[in-house]
Coordinates of C-alpha atoms and ligand atoms in Angstrom, one line a residue:
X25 CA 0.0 0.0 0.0
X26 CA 1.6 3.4 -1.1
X27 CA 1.9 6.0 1.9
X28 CA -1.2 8.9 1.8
X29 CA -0.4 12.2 3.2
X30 CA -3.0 14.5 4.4
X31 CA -1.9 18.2 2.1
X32 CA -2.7 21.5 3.2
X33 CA -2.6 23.0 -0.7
X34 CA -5.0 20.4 -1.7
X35 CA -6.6 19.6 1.5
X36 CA -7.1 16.4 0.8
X37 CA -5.4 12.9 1.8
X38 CA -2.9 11.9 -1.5
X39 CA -0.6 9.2 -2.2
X40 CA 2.8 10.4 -1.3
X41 CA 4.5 10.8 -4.8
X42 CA 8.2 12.3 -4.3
X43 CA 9.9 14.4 -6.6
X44 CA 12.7 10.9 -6.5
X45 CA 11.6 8.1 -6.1
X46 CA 12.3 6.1 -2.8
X47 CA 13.7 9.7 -1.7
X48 CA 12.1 12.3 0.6
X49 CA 13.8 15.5 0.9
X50 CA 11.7 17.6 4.0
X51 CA 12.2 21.0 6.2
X52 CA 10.2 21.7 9.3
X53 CA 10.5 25.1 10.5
X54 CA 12.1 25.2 13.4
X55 CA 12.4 26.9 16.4
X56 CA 13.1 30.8 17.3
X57 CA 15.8 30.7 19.7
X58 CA 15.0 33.1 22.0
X59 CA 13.7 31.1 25.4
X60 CA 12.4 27.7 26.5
X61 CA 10.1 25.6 23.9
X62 CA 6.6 24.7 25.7
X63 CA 4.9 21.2 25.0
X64 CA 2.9 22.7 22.2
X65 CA 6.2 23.4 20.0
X66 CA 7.7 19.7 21.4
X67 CA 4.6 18.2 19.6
X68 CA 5.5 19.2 16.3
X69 CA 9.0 18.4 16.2
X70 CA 7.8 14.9 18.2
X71 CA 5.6 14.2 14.9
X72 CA 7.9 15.1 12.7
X73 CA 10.4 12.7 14.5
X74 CA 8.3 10.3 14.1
X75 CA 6.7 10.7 10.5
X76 CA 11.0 10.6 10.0
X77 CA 11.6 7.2 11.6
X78 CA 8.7 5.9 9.7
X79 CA 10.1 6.6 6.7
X80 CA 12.9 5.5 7.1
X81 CA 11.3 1.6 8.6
X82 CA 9.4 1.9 5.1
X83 CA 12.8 1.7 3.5
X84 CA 12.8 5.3 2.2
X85 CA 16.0 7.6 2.1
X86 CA 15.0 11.1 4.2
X87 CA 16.8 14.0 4.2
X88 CA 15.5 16.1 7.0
X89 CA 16.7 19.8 7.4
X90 CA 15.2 22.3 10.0
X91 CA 16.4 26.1 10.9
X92 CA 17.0 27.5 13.6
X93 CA 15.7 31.4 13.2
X94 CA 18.5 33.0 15.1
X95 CA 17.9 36.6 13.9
X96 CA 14.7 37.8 15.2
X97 CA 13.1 40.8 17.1
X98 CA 12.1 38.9 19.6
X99 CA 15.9 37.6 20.1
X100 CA 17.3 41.3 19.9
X101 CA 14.4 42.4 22.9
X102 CA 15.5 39.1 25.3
X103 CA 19.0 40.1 24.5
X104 CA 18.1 43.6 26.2
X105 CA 16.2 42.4 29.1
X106 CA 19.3 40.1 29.8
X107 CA 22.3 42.4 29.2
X108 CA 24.0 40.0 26.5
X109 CA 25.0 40.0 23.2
X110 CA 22.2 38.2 20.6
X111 CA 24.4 35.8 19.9
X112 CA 24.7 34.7 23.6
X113 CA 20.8 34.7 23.7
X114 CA 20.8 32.2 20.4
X115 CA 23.3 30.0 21.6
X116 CA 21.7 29.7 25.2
X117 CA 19.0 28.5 24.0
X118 CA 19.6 26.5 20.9
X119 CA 21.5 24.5 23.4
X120 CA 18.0 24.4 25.7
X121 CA 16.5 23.2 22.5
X122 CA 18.7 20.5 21.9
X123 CA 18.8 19.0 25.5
X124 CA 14.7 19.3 25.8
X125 CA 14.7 17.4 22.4
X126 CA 17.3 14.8 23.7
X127 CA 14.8 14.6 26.9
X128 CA 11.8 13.1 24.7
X129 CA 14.1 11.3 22.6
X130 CA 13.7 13.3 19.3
X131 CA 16.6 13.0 16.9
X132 CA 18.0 16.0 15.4
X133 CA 17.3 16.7 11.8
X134 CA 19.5 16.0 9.1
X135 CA 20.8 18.9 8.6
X136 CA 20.1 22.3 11.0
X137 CA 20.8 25.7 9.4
X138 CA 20.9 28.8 10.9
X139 CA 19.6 32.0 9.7
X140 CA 22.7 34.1 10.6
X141 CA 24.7 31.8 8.8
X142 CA 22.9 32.2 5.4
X143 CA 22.6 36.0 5.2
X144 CA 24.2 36.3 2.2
X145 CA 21.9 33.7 0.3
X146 CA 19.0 35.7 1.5
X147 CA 20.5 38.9 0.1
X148 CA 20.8 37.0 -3.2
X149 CA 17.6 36.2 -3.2
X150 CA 16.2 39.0 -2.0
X151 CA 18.0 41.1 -4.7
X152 CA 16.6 38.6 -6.9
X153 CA 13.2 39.5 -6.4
X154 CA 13.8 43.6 -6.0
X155 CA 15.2 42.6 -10.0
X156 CA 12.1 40.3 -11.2
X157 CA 9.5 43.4 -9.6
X158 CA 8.4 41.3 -6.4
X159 CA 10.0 43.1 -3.8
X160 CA 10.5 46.9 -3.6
X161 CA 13.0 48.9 -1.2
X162 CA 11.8 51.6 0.8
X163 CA 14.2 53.6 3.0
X164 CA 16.7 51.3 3.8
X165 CA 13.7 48.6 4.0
X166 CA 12.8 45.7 1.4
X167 CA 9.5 44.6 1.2
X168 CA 8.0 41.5 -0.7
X169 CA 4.7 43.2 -3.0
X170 CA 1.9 40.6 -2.9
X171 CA 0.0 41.7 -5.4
X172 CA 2.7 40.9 -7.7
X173 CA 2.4 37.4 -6.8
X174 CA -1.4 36.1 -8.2
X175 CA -1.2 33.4 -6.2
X176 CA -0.7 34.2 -2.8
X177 CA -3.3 33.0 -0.3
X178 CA -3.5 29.5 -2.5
X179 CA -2.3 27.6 0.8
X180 CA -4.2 29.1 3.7
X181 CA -7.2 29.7 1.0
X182 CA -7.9 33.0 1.5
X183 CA -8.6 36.2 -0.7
X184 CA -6.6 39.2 0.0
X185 CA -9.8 40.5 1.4
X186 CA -9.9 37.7 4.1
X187 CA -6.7 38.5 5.3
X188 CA -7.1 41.9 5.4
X189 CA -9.9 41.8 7.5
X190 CA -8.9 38.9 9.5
X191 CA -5.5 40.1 10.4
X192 CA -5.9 44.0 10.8
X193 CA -3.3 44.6 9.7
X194 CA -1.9 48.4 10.1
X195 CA -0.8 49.9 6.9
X196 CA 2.5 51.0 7.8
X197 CA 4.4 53.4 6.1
X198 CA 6.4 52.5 3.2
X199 CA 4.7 49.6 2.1
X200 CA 2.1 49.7 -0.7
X201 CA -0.3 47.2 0.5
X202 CA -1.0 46.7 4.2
X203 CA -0.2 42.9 3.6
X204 CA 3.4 43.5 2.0
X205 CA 5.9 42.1 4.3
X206 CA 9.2 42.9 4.7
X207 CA 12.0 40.7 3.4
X208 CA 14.8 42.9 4.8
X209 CA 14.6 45.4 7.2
X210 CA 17.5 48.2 8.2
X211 CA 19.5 48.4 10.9
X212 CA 18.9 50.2 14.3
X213 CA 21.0 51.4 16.4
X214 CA 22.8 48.6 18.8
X215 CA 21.0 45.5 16.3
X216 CA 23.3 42.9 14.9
X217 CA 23.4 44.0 11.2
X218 CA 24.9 42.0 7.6
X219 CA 25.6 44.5 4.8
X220 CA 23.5 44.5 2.2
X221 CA 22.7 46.6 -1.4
X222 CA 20.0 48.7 0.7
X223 CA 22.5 49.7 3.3
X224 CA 22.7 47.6 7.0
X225 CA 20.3 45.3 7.9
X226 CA 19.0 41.7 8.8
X227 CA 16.9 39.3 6.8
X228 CA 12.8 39.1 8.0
X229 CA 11.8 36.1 9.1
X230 CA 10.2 34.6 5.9
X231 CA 12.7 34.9 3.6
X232 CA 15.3 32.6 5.7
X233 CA 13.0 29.3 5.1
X234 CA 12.5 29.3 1.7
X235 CA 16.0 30.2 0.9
X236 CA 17.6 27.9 3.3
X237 CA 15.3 25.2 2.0
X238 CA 15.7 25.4 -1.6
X239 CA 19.1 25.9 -0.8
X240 CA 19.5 22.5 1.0
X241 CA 16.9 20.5 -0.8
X242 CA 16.2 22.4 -4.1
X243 CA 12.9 23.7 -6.1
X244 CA 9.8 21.3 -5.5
X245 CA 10.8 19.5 -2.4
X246 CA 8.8 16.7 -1.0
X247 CA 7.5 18.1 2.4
X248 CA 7.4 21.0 4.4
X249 CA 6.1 20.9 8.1
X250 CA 5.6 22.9 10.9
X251 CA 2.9 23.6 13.3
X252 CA -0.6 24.4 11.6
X253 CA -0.4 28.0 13.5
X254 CA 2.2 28.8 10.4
X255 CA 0.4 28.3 7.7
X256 CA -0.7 32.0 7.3
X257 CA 0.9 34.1 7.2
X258 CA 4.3 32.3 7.2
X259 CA 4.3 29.7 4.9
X260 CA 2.0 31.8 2.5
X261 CA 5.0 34.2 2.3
X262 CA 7.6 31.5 1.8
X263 CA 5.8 29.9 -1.2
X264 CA 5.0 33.6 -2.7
X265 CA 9.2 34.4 -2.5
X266 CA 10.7 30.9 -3.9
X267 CA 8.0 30.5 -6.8
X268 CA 8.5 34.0 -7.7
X269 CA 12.1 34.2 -7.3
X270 CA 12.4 30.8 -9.4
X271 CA 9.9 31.9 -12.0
X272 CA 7.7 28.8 -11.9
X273 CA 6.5 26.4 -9.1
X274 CA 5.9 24.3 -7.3
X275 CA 8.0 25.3 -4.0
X276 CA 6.9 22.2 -2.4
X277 CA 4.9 19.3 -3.3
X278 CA 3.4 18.3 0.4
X279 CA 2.8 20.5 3.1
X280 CA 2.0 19.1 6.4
X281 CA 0.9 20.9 9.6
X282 CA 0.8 20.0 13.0
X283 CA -2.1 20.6 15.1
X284 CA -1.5 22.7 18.1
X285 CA -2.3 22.5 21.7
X286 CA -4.8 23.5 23.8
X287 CA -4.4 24.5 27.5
X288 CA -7.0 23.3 29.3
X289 CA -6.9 24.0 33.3
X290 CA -7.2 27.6 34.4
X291 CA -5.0 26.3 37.1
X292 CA -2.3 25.6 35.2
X293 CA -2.4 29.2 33.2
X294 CA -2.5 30.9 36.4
X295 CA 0.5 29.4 37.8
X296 CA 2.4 28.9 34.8
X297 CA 1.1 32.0 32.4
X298 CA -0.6 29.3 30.2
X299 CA 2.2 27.7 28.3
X300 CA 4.2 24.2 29.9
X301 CA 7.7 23.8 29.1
X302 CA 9.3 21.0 28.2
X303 CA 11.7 21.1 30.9
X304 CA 8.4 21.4 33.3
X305 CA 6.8 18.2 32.1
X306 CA 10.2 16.2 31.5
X307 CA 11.0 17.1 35.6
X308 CA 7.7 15.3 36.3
X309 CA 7.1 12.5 33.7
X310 CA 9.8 10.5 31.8
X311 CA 10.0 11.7 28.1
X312 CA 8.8 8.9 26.7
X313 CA 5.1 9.9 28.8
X314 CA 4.9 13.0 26.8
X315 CA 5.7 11.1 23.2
X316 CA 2.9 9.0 24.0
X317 CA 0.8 11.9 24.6
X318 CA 2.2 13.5 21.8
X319 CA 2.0 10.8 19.6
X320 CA -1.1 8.5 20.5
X321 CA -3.7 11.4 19.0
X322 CA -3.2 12.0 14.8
X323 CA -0.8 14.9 14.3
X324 CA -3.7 17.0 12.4
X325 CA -6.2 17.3 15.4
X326 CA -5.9 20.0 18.0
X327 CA -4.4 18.4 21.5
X328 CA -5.3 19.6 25.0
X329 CA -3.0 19.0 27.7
X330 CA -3.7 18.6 31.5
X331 CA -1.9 16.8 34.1
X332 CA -4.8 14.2 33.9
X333 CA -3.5 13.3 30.1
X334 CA -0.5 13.1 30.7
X335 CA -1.5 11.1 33.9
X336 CA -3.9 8.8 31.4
X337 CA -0.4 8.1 28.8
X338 CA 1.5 7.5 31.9
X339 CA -0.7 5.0 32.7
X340 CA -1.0 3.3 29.0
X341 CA 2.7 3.8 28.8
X342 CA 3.2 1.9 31.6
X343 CA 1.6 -1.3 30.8
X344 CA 4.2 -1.1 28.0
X345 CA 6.5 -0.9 30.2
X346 CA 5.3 -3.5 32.6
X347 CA 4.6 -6.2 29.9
X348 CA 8.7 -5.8 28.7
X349 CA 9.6 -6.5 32.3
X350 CA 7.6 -9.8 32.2
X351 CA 9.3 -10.5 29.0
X352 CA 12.4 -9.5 30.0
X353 CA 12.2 -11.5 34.1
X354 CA 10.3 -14.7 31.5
X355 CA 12.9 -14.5 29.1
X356 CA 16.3 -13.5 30.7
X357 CA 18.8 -15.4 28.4
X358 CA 16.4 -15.6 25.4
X359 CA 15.1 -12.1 25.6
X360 CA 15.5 -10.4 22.4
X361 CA 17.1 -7.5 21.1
X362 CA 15.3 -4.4 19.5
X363 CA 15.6 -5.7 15.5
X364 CA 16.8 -3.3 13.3
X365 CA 14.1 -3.9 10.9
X366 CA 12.7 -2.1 7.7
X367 CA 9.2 -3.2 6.2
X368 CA 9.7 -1.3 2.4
X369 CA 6.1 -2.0 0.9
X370 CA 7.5 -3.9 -1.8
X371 CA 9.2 -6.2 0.7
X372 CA 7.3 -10.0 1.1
X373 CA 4.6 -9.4 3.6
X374 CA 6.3 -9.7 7.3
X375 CA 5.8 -13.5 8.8
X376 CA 5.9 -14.9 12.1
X377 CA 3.2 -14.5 14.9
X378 CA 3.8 -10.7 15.2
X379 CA 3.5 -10.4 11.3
X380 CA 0.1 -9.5 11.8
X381 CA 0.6 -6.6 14.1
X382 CA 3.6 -5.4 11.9
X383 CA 1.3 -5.8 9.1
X384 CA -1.9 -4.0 10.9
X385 CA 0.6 -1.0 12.0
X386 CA 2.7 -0.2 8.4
X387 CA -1.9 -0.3 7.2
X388 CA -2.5 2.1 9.5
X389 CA 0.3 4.3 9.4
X390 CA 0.5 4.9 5.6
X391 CA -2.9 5.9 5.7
X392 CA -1.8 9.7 6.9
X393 CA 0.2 8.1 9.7
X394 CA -2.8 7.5 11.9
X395 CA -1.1 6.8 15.4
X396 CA -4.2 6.0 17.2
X397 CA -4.9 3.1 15.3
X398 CA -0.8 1.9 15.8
X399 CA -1.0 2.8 19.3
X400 CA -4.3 0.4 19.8
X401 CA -2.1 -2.9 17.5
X402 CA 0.5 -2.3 20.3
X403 CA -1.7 -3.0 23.0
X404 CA -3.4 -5.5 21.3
X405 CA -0.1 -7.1 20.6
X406 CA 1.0 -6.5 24.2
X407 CA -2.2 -7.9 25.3
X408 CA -2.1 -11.5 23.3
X409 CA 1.5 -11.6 24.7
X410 CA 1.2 -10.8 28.2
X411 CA -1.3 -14.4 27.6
X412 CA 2.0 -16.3 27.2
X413 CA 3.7 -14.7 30.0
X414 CA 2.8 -17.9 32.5
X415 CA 3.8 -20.3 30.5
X416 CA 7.2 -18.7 28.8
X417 CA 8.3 -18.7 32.4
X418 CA 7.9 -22.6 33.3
X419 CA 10.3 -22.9 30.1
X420 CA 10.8 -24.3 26.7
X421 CA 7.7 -24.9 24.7
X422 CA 5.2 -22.8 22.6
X423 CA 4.5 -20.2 24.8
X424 CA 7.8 -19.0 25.3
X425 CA 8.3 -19.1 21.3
X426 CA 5.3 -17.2 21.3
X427 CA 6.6 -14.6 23.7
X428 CA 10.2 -14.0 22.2
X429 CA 8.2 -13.7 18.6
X430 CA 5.9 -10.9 20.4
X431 CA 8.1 -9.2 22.3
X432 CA 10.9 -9.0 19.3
X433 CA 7.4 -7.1 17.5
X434 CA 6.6 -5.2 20.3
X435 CA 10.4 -3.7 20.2
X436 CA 10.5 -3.1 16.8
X437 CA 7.1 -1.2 16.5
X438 CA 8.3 0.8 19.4
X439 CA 11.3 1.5 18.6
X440 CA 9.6 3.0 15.0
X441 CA 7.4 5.3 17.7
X442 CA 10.7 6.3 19.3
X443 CA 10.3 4.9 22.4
X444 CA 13.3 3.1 23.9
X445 CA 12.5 0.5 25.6
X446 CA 16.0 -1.0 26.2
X447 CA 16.9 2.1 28.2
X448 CA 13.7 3.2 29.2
X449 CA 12.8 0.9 32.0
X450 CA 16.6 1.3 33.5
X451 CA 16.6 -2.7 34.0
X452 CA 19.9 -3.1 32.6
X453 CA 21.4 -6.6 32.7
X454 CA 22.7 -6.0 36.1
X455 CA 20.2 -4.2 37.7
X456 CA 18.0 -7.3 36.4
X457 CA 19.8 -10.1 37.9
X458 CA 20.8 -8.0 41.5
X459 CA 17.0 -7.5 41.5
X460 CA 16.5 -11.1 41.0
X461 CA 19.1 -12.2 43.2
X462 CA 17.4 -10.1 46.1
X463 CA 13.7 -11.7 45.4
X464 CA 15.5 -15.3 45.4
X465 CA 16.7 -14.0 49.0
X466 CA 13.4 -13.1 49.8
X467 CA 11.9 -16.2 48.4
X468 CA 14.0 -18.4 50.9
X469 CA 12.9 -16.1 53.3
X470 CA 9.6 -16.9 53.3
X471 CA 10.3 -20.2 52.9
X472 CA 11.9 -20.5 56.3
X473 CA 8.9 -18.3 57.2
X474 CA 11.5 -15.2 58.6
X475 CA 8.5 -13.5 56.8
X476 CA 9.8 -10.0 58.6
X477 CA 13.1 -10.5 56.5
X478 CA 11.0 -11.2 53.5
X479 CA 8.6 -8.3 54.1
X480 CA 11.9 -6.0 54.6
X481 CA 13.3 -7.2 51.5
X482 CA 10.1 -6.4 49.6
X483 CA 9.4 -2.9 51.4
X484 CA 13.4 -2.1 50.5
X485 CA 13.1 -2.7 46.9
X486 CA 9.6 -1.0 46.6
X487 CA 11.6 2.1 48.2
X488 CA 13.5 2.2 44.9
X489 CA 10.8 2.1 42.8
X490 CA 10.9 -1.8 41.7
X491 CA 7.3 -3.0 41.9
X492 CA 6.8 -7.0 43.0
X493 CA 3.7 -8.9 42.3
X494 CA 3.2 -12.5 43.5
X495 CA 2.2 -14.7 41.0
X496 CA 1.6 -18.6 40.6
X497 CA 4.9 -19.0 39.1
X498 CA 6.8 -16.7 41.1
X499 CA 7.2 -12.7 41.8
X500 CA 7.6 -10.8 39.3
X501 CA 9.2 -7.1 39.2
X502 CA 9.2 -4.2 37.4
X503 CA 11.1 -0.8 37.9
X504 CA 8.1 1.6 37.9
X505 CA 7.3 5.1 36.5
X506 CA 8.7 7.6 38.8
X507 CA 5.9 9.1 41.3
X508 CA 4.8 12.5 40.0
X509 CA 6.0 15.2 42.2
X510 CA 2.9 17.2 43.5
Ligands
ZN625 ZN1 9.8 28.5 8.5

């Protein structure tokens, strides 16, 4: 089955056809270095993670560049209020950028370009368009003319009317509609500032994606993301400069937007001015809690965030988690490793007991990559699984084929979702058999009825966070999710 994206220009589900075939060449904007990204922002570059590591199990080749806008008024004002250089303020926080990502387990892009290290393509290109009559300079100022580009408003579908009315936007002086946006913009006093042909100055906003992008992938790329909140007027502007400046289009031949996310306690706006950091929720839930938030709803819908979702993927995430300790205490020698698998769809259908679920999820996915229906074949894979947990542990026999089968499927589908669950439960090898070791202790314990010693033993490990639960055929143990601080 070919892979169907939902596209914004066409706003309608397609087959994915790429400019090269088995090749996907993407940007996602990026962020704006300027402070700490909130969970909102993390859910777009979560997705886009993800639609990435998708790909790639599908057997395509991605190349995956993203900006980082480090020239912005907004950086130039937090400069101010901190008493540093811009470039200290860029730095500071791409670095913040990078860790948060690292925290939820997203894997930077391809290739990351910054805007101050591309002025000079921007000039080009903005000279370009002064040259072909889309842009015009006014004092010291460049500004992109709209209505020289009949097109504009084909992405976000609206008539220059529309967007006059539904943006108020001031006319400012200088410009010759109120919607002309400015492509370069002269220096102040104290601003970091690039020579130019129009005197001193530093590239808008806009201009930096498209150039960067074309740059770095060409004309008529495959996707461009970003968070649905961009659309207009941002990506409107980026398509307007790279199909005028090149004459022809199409800029891009998929765009994809991520939904954005709803607040929805007043408590939590009060306290926390209505945005939720990254670093807030990573202090409180492991990262792979907030990818399943993230994640488990379709990228396109609108998400609302409370503590009692994240509490409710904590919860799902955890019998995840719990089921691979099963395996894993079932298993020990035998337990599998993550595969490193790719499932191209022209590959022979995948066999085994899990093929079904690998087959069920790569269905699912292509279809516009809807998670919730892959998130529902994991649990119905961990489900049937958890069934030959009993008997895997008694030892050889059908069951505990079963169980390595399952639990090799449940790694690899995972692993495509970006969860890691060889690190994430923190039952490393040793860890495993010292925890083991203690519950064999405790065992004989009990068995020479010092149940005080036993009960010690229990209450000790329980203090670390290591779960027991008697069963049948033994305890079994699991290093649970860390208690949320209140
Ligand atoms: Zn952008």
């Amino acid at each position: 089955m070919p892979i169907k994206v939902h596209d914004q220009m066409l706003r309608s589900t397609v087959v994915l056809e790429t400019r090269d075939p088995g090749r996907i060449a993407m940007y996602v904007c990026g962020p704006t270095v300027y402070n700490l990204i909130h969970i909102g922002n993390a859910r777009t570059f979560l997705w886009f993670d993800f639609i990435r590591r998708y790909f790639l199990y599908r057997g395509w080749q991605v190349t995956y560049v993203m900006n980082y806008t480090d020239v912005d008024d907004r950086i130039i004002e937090r400069a101010g209020v901190e008493g540093v250089p811009a470039d200290a303020v860029t730095s500071k926080y791409s670095k913040a950028f990078e860790d948060d990502m690292a925290a939820l387990g997203v894997n930077p892009a391809d290739i990351i370009c910054r805007a101050t290290d591309h002025v000079e393509d921007m000039v080009e290109a903005i000279d370009g368009l002064v040259e072909r009559g889309s842009a015009y300079e006014s004092d010291g100022d460049v500004f992109f003319s709209i209505e020289s580009f009949d097109a504009y408003g084909k992405l976000s579908g609206r008539t220059l009317e529309d967007m006059r009315a539904g943006e108020r936007i001031e006319p400012q002086a200088g410009k010759r509609h109120p919607l002309d946006f400015a492509l370069w913009k002269s220096a102040k006093e104290g601003e970091p500032s690039w020579p130019s042909p129009w005197g001193p100055g530093r590239p808008g906003w806009h201009i930096e994606c498209s150039v960067m992008s074309t740059k770095y992938l060409g004309m008529g790329f495959d996707i461009h993301g970003g968070a649905s909140d961009l659309t207009f007027p941002h990506h409107e502007n980026e398509i307007a400069q790279a199909e005028a400046l090149a004459g022809a289009g199409p800029f891009v031949r998929f765009w994809m937007h991520a939904g954005l996310v709803q607040m929805e306690s007043q408590k939590m706006s009060k306290s926390l001015g209505n945005v939720v950091l990254v670093r807030d929720v990573v202090a409180r839930y492991p990262g792979e809690v907030a990818r399943y938030w993230a994640l488990a709803g379709s990228y396109r819908t609108q998400l609302t965030f409370s503590d009692g979702v994240l509490d409710d993927s904590a919860q799902a995430y955890d019998r995840w988690s719990t089921f691979l300790a099963a395996a894993r205490h079932a298993l020990g020698g035998d337990m599998p490793a993550t595969p490193a698998a790719t499932r191209p769809a022209d590959a022979e259908p995948p066999e085994g007991p899990g093929g079904e679920y690998v087959q069920r999820f790569t269905d699912t996915l292509d279809d516009d990559f809807n998670s919730s229906g892959a998130f529902a074949v994991v649990h119905d894979l961990v489900r049937e699984a958890n069934r030959c947990v009993e008997g895997a542990q008694r030892g050889p026999g059908e069951d505990r084929n079963l169980l390595i089968a399952f639990t090799e499927t449940f790694l690899e589908l995972t692993s495509v979702m970006g969860f890691r669950f060889d690190a994430a439960t923190g039952s490393d090898e040793l860890t495993a058999r010292l925890i083991d070791y203690l519950l064999e202790l405790r065992e004989g314990a009990r068995r020479n009825k010092e149940f005080a010693a036993a009960d010690g033993i229990r209450d000790r490990l329980e203090s670390f966070g290591v779960s027991i639960e008697d069963t049948p055929v033994g305890p079994r143990w699991r290093l649970g999710t860390p208690p949320a601080a209140a």
